[in-house]
mmCIF file of C-alpha atoms in Angstrom:
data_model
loop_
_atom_site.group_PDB
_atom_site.id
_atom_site.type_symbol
_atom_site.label_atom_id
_atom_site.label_comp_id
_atom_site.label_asym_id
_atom_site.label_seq_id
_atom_site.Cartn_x
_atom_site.Cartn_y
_atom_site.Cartn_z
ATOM 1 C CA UNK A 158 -12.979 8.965 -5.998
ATOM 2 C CA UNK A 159 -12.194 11.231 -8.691
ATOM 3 C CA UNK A 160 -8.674 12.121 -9.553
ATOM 4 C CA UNK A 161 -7.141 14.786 -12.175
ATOM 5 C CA UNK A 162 -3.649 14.413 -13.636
ATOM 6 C CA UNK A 163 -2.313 17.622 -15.058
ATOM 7 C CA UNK A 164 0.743 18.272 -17.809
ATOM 8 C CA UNK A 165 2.926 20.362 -18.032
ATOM 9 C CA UNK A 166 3.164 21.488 -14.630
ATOM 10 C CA UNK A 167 5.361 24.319 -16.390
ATOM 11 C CA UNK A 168 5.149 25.871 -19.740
ATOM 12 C CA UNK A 169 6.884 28.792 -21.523
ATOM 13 C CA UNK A 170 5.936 29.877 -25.136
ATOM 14 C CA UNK A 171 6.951 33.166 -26.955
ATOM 15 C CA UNK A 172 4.611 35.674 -27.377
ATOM 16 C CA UNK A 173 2.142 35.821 -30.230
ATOM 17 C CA UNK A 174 2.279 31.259 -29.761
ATOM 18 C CA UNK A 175 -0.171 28.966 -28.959
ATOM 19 C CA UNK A 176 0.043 27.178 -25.463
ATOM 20 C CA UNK A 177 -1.917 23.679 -25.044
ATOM 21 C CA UNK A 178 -2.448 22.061 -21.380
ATOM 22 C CA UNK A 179 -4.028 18.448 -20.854
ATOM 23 C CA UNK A 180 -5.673 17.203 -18.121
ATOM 24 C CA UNK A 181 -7.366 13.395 -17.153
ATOM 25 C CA UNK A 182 -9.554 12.325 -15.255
ATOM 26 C CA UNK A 183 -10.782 8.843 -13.955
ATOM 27 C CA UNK A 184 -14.291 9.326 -12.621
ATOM 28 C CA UNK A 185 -16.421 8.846 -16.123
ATOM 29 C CA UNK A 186 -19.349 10.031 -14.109
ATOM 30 C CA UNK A 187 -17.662 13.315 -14.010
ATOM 31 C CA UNK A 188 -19.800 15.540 -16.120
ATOM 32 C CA UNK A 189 -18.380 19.593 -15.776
ATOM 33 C CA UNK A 190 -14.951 20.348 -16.489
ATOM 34 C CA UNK A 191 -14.116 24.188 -15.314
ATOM 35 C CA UNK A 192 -10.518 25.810 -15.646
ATOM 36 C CA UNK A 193 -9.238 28.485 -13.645
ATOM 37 C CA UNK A 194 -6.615 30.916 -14.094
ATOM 38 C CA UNK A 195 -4.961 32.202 -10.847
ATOM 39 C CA UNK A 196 -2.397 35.509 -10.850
ATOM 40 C CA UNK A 197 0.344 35.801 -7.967
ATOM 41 C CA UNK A 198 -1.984 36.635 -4.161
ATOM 42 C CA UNK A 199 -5.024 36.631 -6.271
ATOM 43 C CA UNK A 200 -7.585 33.486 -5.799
ATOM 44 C CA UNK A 201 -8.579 31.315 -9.105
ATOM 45 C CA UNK A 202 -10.782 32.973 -11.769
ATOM 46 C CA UNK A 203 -12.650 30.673 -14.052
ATOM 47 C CA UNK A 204 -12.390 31.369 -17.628
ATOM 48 C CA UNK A 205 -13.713 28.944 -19.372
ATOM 49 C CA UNK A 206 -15.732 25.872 -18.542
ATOM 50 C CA UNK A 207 -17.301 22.626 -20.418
ATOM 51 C CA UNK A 208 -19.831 20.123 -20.013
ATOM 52 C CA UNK A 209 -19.924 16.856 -21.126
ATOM 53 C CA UNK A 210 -22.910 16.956 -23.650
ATOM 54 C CA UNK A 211 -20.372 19.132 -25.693
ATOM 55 C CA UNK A 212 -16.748 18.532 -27.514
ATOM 56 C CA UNK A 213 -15.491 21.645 -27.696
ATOM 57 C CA UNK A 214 -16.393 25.768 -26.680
ATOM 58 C CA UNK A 215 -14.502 28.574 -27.568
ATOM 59 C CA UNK A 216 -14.624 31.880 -26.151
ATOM 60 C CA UNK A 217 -12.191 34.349 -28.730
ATOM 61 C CA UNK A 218 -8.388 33.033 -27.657
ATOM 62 C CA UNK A 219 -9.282 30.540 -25.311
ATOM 63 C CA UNK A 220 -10.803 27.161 -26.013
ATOM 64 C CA UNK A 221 -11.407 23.734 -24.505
ATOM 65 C CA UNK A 222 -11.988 20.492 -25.614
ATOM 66 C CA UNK A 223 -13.138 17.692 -24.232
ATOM 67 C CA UNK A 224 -12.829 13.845 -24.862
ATOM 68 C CA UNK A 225 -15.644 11.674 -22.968
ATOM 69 C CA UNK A 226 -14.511 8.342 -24.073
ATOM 70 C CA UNK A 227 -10.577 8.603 -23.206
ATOM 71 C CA UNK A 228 -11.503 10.870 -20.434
ATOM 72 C CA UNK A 229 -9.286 13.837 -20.761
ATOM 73 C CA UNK A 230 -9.964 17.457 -21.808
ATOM 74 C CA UNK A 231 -7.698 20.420 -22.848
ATOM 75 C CA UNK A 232 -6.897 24.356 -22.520
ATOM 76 C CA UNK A 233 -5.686 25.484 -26.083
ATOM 77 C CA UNK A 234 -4.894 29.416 -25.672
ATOM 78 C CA UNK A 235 -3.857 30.949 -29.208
ATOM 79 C CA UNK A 236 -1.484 34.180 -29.739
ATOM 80 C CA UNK A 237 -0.527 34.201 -26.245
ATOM 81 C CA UNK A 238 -0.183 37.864 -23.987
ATOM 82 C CA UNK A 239 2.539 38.603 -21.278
ATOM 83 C CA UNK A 240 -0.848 39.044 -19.632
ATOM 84 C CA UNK A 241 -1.826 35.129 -20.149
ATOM 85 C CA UNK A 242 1.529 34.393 -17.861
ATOM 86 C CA UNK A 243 -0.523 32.636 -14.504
ATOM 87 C CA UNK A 244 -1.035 29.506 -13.221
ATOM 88 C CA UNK A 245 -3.313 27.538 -14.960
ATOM 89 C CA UNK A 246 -5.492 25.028 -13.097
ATOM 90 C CA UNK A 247 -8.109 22.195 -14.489
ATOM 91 C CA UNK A 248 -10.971 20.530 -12.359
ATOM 92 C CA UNK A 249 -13.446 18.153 -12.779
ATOM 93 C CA UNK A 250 -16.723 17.684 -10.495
ATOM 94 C CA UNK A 251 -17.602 14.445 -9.639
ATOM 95 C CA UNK A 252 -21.439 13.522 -9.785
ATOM 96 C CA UNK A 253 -21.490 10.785 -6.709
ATOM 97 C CA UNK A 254 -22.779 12.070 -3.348
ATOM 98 C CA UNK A 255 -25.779 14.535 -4.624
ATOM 99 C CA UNK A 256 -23.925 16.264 -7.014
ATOM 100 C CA UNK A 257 -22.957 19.103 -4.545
ATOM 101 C CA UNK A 258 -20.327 20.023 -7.149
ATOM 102 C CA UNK A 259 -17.424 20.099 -4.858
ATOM 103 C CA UNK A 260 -14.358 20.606 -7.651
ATOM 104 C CA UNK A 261 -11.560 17.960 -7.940
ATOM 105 C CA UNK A 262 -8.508 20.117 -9.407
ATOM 106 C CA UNK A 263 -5.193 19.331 -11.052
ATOM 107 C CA UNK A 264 -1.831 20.584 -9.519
ATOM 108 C CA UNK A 265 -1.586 23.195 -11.738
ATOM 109 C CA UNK A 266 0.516 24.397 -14.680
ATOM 110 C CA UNK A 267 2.650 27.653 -14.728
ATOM 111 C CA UNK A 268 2.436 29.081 -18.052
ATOM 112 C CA UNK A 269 5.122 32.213 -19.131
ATOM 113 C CA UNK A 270 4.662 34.100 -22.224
ATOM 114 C CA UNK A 271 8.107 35.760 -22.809
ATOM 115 C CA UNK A 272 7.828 39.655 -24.639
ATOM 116 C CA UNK B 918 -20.809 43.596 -7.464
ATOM 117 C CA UNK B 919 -18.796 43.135 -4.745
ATOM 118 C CA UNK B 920 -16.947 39.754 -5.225
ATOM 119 C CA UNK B 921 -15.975 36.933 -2.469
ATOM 120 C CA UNK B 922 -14.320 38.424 0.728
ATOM 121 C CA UNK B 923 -11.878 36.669 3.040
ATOM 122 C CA UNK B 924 -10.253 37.872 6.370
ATOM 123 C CA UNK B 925 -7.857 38.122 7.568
ATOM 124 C CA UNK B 926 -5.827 38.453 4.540
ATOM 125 C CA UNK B 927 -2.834 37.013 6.064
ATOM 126 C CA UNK B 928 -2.389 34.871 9.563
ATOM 127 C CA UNK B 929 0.744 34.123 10.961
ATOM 128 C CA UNK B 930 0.244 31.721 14.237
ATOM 129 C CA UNK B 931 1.736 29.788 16.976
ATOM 130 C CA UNK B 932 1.516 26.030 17.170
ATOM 131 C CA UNK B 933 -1.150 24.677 19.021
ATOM 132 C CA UNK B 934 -2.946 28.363 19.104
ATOM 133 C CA UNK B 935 -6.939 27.955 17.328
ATOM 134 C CA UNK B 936 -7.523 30.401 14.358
ATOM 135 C CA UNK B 937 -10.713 31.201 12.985
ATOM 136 C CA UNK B 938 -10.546 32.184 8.949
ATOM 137 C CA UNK B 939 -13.735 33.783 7.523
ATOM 138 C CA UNK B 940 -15.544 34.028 4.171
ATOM 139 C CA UNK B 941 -18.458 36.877 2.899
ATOM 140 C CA UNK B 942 -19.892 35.026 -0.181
ATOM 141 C CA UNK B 943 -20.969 36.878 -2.972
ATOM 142 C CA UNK B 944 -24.898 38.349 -1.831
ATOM 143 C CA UNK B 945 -27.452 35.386 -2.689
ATOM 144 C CA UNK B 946 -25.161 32.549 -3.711
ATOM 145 C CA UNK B 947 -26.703 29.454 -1.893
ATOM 146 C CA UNK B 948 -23.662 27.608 -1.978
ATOM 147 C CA UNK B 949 -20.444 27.752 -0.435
ATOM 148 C CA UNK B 950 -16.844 25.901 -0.285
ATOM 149 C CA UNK B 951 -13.718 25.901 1.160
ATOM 150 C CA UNK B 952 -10.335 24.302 -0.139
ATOM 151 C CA UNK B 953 -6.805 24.625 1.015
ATOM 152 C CA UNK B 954 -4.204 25.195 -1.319
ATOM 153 C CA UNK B 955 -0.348 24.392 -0.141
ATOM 154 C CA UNK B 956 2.539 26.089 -1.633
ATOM 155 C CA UNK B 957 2.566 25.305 -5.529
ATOM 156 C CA UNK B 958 0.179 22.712 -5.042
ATOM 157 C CA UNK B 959 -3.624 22.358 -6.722
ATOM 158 C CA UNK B 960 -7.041 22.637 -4.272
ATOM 159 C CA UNK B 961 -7.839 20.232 -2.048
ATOM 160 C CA UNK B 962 -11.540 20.294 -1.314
ATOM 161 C CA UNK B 963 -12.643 20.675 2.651
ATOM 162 C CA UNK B 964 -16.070 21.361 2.917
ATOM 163 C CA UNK B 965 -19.779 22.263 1.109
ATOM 164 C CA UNK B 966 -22.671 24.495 2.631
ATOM 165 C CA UNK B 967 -25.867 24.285 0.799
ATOM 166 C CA UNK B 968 -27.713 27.571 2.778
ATOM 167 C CA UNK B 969 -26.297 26.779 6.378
ATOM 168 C CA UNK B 970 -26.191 22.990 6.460
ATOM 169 C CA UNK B 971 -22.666 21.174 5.200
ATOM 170 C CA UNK B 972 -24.131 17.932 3.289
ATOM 171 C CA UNK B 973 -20.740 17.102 2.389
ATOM 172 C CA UNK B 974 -17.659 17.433 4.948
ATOM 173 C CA UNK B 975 -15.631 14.754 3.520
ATOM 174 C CA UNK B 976 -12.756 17.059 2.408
ATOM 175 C CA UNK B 977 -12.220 17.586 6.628
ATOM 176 C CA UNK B 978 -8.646 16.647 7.210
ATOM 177 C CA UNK B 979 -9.177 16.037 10.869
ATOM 178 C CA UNK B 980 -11.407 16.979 13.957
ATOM 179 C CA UNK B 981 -9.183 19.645 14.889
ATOM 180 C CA UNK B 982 -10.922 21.354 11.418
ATOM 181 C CA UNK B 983 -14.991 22.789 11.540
ATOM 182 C CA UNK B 984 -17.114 25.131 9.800
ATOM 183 C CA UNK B 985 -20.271 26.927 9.909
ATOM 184 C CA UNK B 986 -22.342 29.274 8.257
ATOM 185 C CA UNK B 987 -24.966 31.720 9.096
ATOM 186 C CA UNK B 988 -27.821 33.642 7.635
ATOM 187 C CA UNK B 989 -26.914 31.494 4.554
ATOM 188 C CA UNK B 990 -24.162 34.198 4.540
ATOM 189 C CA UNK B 991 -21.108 34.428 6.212
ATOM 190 C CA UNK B 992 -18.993 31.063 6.915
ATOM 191 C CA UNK B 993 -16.103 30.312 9.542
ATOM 192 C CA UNK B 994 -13.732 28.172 9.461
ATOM 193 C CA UNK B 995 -11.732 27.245 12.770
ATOM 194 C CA UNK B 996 -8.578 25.293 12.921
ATOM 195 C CA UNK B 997 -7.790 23.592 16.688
ATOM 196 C CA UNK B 998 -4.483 23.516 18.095
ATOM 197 C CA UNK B 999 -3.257 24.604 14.593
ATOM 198 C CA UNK B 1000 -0.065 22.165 13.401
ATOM 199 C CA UNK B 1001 2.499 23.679 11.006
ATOM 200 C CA UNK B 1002 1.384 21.284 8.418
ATOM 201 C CA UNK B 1003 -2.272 23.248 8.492
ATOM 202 C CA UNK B 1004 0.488 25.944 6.895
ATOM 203 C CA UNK B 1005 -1.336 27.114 3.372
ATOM 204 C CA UNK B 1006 -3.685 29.181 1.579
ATOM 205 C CA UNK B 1007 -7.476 29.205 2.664
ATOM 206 C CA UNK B 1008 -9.840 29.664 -0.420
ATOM 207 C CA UNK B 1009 -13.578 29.907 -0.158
ATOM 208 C CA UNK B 1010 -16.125 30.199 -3.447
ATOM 209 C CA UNK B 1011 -19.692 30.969 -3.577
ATOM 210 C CA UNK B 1012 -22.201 29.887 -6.167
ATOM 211 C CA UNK B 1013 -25.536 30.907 -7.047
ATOM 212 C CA UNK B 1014 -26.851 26.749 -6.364
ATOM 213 C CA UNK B 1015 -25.567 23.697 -5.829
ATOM 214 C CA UNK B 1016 -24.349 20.981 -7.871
ATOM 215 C CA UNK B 1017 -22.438 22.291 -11.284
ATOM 216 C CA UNK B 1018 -22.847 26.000 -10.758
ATOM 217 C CA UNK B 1019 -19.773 28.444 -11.326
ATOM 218 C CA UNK B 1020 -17.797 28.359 -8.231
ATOM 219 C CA UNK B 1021 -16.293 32.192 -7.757
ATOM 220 C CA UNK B 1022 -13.200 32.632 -5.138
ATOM 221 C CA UNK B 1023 -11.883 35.043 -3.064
ATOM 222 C CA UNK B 1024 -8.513 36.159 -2.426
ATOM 223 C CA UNK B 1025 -7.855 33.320 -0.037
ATOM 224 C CA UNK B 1026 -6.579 33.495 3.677
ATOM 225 C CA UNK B 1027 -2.909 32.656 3.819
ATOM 226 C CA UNK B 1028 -2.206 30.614 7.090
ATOM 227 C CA UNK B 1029 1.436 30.378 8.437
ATOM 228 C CA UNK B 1030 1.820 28.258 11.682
ATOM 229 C CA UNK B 1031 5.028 28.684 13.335
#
């Protein structure tokens, strides 16, 4: 089955810097690669998402891109906020089994963004 | 609109006692999963509704876990003779369909066996 390797699993950058997290996956059937940003007792919030007829999507700070053929896709996150400090996860959603879209995450990346 | 609800917030059990966790999907959405999230760990997927039928139950990590749904609403999901290793966080999502449709979560159920 599918499997998604995530790095860093921490990360701490200086406000106003950019912060970059890669992910992999195995599963080249995979086609839609969400990311989710999850605050202390709060449940994950997606904020961005791809799918694989694109390379890249940006949405004002926050962008992803994605590589098809080596089969990994990043979060790039420009002039990082105090705010932006959260844990950071990546998914992919395999397409065997009817495409029900069940999500495949990564273990996560804890991202600080020091004042 | 009112977003995914979970209750209880917060569980704190004996071994071997049952629990049931549930999950009020956003009004509509079709679809509906559950994952389990351990302490500083990613999601591990458990189970899919599609409307009140669970084509997909793979993510199961034993008989001692089940879920249904109702009314293509509301979904339970009941842990058997609860271990301490069933210890985590219990997040549910809704989507408007199946397959690649934005999943949105709730606030999760937070599960301590003792």
């Amino acid at each position: 089955g599918e499997n998604v390797e995530q790095h860093p699993s921490t990360l701490s950058v200086q406000e106003g810097d950019s912060a970059v997290i890669k992910c992999t996956y195995s599963d080249s059937a995979s086609n839609y690669f969400p990311w989710y940003k999850q605050e202390l007792g709060k449940g994950p919030q997606l904020i961005i998402d791809i799918r694989s007829n694109v390379g890249e999507k940006k949405d004002q700070r926050i962008a992803v891109t994605l590589n098809k053929t080596a089969k990994h896709f990043s979060l790039h996150i420009t002039e990082t906020q105090p705010e932006d400090s959260a844990v950071y996860f990546c998914a992919a959603s395999p397409s065997y089994g009817g495409s029900q879209g069940n999500l495949i995450f990564g273990k996560g990346t804890k991202l600080s963004v020091k004042p | 609109g009112a977003g995914v609800s979970q209750s209880p917030s917060n569980k704190v059990t004996e071994k071997g006692k049952d629990v049931e966790l549930r999950c009020d999907p956003i009004s509509g959405h079709t679809a509906l999963y559950w994952y389990r999230q351990r302490l500083g760990q990613g999601l591990e997927f458990l189970i899919y509704f599609q409307g009140n039928s669970a084509p997909d139950k793979s993510g199961l990590p034993s008989d001692r876990f089940s879920a249904e749904r109702t009314g293509e609403s509301v979904s339970t999901l009941t842990i058997q003779r609860t271990q301490q290793e069933d210890s985590a966080v219990y997040l549910c999502a809704s989507s408007p369909m199946g397959g690649h449709g934005t999943q949105y979560f709730g606030p999760g159920t937070r599960l301590l066996v003792l």
